[in-house]
mmCIF file of C-alpha atoms and ligand atoms in Angstrom:
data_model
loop_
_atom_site.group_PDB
_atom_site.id
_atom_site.type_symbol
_atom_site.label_atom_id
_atom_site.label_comp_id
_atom_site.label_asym_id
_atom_site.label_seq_id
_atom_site.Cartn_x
_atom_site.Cartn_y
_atom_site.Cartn_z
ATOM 1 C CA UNK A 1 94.584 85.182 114.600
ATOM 2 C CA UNK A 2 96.049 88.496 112.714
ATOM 3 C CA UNK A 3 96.926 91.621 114.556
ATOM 4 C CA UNK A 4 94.792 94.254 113.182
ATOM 5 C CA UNK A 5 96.377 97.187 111.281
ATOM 6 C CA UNK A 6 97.446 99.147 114.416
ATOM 7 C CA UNK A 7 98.907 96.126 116.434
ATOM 8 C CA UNK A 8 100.446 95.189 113.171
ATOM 9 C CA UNK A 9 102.349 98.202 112.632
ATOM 10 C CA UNK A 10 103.597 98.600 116.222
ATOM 11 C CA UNK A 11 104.970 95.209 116.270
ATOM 12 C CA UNK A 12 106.980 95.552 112.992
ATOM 13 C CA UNK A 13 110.539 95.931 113.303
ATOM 14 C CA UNK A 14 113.462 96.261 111.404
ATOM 15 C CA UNK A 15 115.046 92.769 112.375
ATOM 16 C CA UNK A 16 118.759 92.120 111.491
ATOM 17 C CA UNK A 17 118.928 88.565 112.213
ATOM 18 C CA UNK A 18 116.317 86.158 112.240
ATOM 19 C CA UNK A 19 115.590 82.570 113.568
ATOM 20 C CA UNK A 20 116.305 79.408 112.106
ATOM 21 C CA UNK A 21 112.610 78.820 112.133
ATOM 22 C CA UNK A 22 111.243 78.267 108.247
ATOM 23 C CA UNK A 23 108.239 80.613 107.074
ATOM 24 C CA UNK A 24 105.091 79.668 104.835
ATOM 25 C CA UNK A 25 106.019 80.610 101.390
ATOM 26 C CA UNK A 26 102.233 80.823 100.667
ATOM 27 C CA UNK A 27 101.856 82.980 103.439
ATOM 28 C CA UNK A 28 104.047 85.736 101.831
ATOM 29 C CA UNK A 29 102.724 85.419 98.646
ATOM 30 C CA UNK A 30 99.539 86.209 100.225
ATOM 31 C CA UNK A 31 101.080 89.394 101.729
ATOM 32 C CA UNK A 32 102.582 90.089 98.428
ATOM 33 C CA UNK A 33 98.977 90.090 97.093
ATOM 34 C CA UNK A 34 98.212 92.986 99.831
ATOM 35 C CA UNK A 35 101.281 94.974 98.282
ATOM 36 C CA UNK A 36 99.405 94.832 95.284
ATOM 37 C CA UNK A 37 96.923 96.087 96.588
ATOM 38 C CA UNK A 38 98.697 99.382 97.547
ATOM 39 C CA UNK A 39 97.382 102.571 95.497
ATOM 40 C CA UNK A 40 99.613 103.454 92.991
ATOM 41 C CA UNK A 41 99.847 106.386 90.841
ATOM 42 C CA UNK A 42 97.482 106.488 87.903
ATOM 43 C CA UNK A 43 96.822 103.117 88.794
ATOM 44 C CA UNK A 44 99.461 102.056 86.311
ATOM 45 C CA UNK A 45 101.536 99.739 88.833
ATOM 46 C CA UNK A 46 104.460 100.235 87.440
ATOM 47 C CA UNK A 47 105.990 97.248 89.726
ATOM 48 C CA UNK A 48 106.906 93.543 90.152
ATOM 49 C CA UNK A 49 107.528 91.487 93.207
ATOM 50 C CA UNK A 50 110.215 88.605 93.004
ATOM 51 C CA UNK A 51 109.662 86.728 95.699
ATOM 52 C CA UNK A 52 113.284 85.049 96.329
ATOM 53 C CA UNK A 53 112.519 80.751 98.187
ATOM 54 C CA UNK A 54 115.477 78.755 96.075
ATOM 55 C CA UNK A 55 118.317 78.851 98.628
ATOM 56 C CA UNK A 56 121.139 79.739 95.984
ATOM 57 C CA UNK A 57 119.750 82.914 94.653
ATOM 58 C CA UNK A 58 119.019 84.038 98.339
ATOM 59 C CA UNK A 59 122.851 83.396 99.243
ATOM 60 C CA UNK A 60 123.825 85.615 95.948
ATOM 61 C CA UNK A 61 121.283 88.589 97.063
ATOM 62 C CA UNK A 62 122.666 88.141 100.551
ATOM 63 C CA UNK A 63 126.885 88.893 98.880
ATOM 64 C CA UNK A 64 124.956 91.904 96.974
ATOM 65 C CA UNK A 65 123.408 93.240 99.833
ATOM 66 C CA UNK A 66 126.984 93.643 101.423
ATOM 67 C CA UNK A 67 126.472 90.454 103.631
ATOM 68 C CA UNK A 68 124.443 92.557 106.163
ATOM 69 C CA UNK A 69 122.969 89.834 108.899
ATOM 70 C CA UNK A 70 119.452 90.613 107.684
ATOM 71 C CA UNK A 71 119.997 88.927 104.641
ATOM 72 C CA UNK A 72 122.392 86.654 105.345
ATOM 73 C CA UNK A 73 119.883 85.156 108.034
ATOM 74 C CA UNK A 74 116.959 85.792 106.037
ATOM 75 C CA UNK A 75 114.559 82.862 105.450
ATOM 76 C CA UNK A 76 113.318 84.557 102.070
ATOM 77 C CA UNK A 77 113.719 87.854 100.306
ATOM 78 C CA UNK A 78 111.539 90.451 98.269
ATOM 79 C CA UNK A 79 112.641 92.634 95.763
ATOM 80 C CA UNK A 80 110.044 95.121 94.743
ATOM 81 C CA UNK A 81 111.153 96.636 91.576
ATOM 82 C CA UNK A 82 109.731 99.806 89.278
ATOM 83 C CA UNK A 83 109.292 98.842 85.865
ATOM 84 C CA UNK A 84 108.372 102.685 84.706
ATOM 85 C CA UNK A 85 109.204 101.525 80.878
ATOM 86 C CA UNK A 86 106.163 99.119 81.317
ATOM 87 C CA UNK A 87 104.033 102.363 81.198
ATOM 88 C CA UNK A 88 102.331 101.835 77.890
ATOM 89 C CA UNK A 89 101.577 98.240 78.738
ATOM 90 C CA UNK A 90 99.962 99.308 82.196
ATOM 91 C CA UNK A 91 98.105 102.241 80.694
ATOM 92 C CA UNK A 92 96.862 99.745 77.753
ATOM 93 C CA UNK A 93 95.378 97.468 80.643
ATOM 94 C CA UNK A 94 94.081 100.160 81.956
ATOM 95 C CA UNK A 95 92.317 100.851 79.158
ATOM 96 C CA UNK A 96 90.886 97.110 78.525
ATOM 97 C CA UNK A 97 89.608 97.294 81.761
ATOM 98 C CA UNK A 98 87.473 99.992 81.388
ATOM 99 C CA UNK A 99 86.049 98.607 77.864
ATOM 100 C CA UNK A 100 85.070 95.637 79.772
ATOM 101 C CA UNK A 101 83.784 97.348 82.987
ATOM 102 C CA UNK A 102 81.501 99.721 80.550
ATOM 103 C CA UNK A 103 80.693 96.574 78.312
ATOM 104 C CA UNK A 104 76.790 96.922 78.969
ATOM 105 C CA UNK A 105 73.940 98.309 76.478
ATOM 106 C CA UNK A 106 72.249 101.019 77.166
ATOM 107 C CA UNK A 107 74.993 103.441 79.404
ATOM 108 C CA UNK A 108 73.580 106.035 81.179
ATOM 109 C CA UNK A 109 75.113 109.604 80.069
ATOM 110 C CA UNK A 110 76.907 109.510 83.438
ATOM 111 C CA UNK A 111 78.627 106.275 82.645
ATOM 112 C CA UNK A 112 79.081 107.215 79.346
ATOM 113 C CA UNK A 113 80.927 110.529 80.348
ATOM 114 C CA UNK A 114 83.100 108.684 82.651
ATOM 115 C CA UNK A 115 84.336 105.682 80.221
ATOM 116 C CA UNK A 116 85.073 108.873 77.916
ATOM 117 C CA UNK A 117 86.936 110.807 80.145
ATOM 118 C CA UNK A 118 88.805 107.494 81.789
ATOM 119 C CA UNK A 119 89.918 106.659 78.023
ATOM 120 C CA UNK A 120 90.919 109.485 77.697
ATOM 121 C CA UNK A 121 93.574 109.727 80.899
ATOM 122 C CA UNK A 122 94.887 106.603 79.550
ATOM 123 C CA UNK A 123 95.316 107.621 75.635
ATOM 124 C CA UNK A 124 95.977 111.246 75.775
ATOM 125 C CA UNK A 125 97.301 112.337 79.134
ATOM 126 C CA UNK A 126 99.629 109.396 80.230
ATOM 127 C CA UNK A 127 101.342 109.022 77.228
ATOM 128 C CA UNK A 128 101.824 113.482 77.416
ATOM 129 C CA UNK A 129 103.417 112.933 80.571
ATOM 130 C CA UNK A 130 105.153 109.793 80.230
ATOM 131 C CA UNK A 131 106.908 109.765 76.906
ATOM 132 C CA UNK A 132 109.772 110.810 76.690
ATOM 133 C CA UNK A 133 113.248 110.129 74.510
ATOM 134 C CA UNK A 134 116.670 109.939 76.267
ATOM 135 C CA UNK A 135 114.692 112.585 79.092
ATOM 136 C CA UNK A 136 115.250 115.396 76.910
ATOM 137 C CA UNK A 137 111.428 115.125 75.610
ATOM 138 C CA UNK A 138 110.412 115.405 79.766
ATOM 139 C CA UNK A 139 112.884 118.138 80.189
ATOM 140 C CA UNK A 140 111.316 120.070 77.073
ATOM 141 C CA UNK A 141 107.930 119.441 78.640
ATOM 142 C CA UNK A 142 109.037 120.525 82.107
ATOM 143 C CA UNK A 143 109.919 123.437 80.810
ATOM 144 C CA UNK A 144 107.001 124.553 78.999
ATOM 145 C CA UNK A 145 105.159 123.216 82.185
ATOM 146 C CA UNK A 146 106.614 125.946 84.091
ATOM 147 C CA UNK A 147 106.147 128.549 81.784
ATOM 148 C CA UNK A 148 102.028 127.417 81.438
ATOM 149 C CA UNK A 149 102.311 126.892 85.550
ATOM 150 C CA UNK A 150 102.946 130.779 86.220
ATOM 151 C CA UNK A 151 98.979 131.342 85.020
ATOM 152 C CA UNK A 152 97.507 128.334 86.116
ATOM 153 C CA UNK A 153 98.192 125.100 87.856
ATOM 154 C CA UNK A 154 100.031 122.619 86.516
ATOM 155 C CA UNK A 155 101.191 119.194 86.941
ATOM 156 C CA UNK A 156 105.025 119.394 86.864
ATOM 157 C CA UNK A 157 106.087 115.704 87.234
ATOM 158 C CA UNK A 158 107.360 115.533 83.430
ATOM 159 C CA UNK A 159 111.246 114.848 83.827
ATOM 160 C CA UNK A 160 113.207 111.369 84.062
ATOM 161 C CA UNK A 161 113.544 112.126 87.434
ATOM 162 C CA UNK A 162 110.344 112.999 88.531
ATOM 163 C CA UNK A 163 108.746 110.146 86.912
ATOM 164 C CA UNK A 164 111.575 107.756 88.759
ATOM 165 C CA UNK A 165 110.160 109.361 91.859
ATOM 166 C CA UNK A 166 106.540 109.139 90.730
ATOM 167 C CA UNK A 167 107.379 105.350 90.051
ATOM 168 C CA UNK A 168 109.317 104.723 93.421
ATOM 169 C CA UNK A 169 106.744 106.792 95.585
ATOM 170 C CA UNK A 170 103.869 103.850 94.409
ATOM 171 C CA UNK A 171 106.592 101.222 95.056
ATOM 172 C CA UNK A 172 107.287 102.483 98.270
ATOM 173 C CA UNK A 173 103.700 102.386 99.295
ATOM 174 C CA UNK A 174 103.326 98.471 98.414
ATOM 175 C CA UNK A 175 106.512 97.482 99.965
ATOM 176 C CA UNK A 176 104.822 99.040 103.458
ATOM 177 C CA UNK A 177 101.637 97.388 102.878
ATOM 178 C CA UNK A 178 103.747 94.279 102.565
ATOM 179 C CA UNK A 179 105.785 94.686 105.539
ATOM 180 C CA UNK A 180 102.301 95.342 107.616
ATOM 181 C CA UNK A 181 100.665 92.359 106.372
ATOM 182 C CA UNK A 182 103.976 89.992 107.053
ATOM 183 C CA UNK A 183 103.815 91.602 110.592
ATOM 184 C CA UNK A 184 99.700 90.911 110.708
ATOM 185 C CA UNK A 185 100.546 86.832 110.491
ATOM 186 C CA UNK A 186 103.483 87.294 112.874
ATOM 187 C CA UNK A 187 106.215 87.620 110.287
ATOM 188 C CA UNK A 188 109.308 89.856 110.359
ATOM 189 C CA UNK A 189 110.653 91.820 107.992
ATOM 190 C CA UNK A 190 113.730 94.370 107.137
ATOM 191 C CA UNK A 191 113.552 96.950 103.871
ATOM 192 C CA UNK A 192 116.917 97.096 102.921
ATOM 193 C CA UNK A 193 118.333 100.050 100.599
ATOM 194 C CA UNK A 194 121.852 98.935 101.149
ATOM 195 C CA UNK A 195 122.533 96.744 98.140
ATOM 196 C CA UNK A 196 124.748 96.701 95.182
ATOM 197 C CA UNK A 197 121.436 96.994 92.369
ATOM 198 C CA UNK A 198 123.552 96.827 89.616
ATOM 199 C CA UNK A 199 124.366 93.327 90.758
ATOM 200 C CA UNK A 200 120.835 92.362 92.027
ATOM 201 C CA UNK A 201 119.523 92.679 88.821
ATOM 202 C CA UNK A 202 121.955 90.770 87.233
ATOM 203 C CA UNK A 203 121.046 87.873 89.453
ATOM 204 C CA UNK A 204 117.498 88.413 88.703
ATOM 205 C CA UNK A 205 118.064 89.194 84.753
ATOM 206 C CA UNK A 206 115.878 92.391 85.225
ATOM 207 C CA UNK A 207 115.826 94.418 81.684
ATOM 208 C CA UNK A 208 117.002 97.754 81.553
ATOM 209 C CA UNK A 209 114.005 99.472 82.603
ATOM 210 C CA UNK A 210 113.379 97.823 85.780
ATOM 211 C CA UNK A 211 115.522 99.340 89.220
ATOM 212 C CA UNK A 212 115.341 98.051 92.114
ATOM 213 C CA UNK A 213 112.832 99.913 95.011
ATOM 214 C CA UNK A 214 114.234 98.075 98.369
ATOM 215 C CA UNK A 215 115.001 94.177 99.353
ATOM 216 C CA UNK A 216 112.691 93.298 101.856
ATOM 217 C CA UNK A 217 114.299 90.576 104.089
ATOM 218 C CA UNK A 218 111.461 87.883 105.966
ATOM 219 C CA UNK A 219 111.935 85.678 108.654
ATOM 220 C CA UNK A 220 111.080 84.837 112.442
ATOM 221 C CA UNK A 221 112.663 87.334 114.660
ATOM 222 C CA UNK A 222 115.323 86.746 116.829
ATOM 223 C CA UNK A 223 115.257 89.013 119.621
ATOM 224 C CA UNK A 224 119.162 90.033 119.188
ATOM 225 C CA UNK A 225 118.247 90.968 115.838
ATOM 226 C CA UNK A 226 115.771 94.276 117.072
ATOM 227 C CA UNK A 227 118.705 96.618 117.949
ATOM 228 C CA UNK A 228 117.100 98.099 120.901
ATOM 229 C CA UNK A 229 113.852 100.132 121.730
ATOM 230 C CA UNK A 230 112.201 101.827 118.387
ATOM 231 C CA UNK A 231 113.778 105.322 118.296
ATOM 232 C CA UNK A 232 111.071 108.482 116.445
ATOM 233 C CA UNK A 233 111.981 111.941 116.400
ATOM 234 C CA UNK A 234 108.884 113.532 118.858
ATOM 235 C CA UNK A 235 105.397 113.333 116.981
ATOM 236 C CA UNK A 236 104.878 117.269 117.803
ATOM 237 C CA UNK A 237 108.324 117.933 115.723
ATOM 238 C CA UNK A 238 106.968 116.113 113.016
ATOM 239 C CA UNK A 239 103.141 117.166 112.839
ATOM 240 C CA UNK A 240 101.881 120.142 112.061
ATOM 241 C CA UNK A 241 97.898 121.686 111.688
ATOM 242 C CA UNK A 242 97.222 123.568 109.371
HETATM 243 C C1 LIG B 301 114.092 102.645 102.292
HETATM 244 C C2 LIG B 301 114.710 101.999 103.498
HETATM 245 C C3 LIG B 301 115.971 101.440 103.407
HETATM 246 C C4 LIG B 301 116.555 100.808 104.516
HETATM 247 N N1 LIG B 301 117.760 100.180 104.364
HETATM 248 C C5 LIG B 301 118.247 99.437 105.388
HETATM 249 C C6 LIG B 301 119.406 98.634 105.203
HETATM 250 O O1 LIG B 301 119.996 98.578 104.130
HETATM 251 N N2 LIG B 301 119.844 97.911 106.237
HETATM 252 C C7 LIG B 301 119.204 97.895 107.457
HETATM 253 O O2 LIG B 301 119.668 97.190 108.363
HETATM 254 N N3 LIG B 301 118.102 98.641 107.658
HETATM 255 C C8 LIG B 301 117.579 99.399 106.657
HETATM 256 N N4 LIG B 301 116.423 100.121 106.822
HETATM 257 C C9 LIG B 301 115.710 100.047 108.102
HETATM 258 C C10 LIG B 301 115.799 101.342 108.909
HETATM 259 O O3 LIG B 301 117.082 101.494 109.450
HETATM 260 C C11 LIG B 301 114.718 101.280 110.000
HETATM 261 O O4 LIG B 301 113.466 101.269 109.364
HETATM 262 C C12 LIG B 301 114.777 102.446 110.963
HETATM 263 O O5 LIG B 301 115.968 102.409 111.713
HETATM 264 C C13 LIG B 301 113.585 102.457 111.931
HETATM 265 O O6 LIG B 301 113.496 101.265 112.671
HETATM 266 P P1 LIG B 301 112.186 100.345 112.644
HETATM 267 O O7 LIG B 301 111.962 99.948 111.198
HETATM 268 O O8 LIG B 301 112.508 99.152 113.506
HETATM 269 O O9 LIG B 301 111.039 101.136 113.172
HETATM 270 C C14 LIG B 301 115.866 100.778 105.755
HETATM 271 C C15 LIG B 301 114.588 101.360 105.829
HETATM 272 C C16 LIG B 301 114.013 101.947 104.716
HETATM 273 C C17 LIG B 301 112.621 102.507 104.821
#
């Protein structure tokens, strides 16, 4: 039976070495399906999941990632990547989705108003925010931003940068909801950040556009691979009512 969400995300760890045991690759496909599931900015998903089962390419990501024990041992890997140049592609789907979710005679003015002003988000306001050429279009905007932000509020995410983030932040969320479900169906799990991307996405023959978020390792744990008790800086440090 699956752990529910708040057994599931006490017994994740980060697990350096796992068993020999083999996991279901159906299994974390399903769990990649749950990543997909994660909200995303926009709803524009700029990401992609390659889900690593053929034996060589996991021993090349293993070299990449520095031969840390968590991939070396790893039964499979995940790389979630950002694919923020895929943003007119996303924003078109976006877009065909709403044509055939208000495909109906006879819209009420309330459904009517909301296809308009969805269609809208997606032709006029994504593109304003997310084309740019070389960044210096997003710095231009960012600056005129700033200048329009001292009388009123503004979004400010215009820049390379910020849209890197914007694109990372999303990927970040699916990679947890991924590591949750793997925990859920008793499978373990370590995000790495320590990799040489350059060379993963060589070995994956990623375009340009795409960088890599984190490698999620997967296995069984091995109890030697859970360095010791989970360590959290104290919750009061950390929260704070306002
Ligand atoms: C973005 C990110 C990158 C990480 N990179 C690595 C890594 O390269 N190698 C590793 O062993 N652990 C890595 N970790 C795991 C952290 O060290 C671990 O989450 C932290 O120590 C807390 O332990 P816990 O996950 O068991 O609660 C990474 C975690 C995150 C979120």
């Amino acid at each position: 039976m699956e752990k529910t969400v708040s057994e599931a995300i006490a017994y994740r760890r980060s697990t350096r070495v796992y068993t020999d045991e083999p996991i279901d690759s159906n299994k974390v496909k399903q769990c990649l399906v749950n990543a997909s599931l994660a909200p995303t900015s926009s709803n524009l998903q700029l990401w992609e999941f390659y889900h690593i089962t053929s034996k060589a390419v996991l021993d090349k990501i293993a070299i990449a990632c520095f031969d840390q024990s968590a991939a070396k041992t790893a039964k499979q890997l995940v790389v979630v990547v950002t694919r923020k140049d895929l943003w007119r592609k996303r924003a078109n789907a976006n877009i065909e989705f709403l044509n055939k979710v208000y495909d109906k005679p006879d819209l009420s003015e309330r459904d009517l108003k909301r296809k308009k002003m969805a269609t809208n988000y997606y032709k006029k306001l994504i593109p304003t925010i997310y084309l740019d050429f070389l960044g210096i279009l997003g710095y231009i905007k960012f600056l005129v931003f700033q200048i329009v932000g001292l009388f009123k509020p503004i979004y400010r995410q215009t820049r390379l940068s910020d849209m890197r983030i914007v694109a990372h932040k999303s990927a970040g969320l699916a990679a947890q909801n991924f590591m949750t479900s793997m925990a859920a169906v008793g499978y373990d799990t370590c995000p790495m950040e320590g990799s040489d991307t350059l060379r993963v996405k060589q070995i994956l023959d990623l375009p340009r556009g795409a960088e890599i978020n984190m490698i999620i390792s997967c296995g069984i744990r091995d109890d030697k691979g859970i360095y010791g008790p989970r360590f959290r800086i104290p919750f009061d440090e950390v929260y704070f009512e306002v």
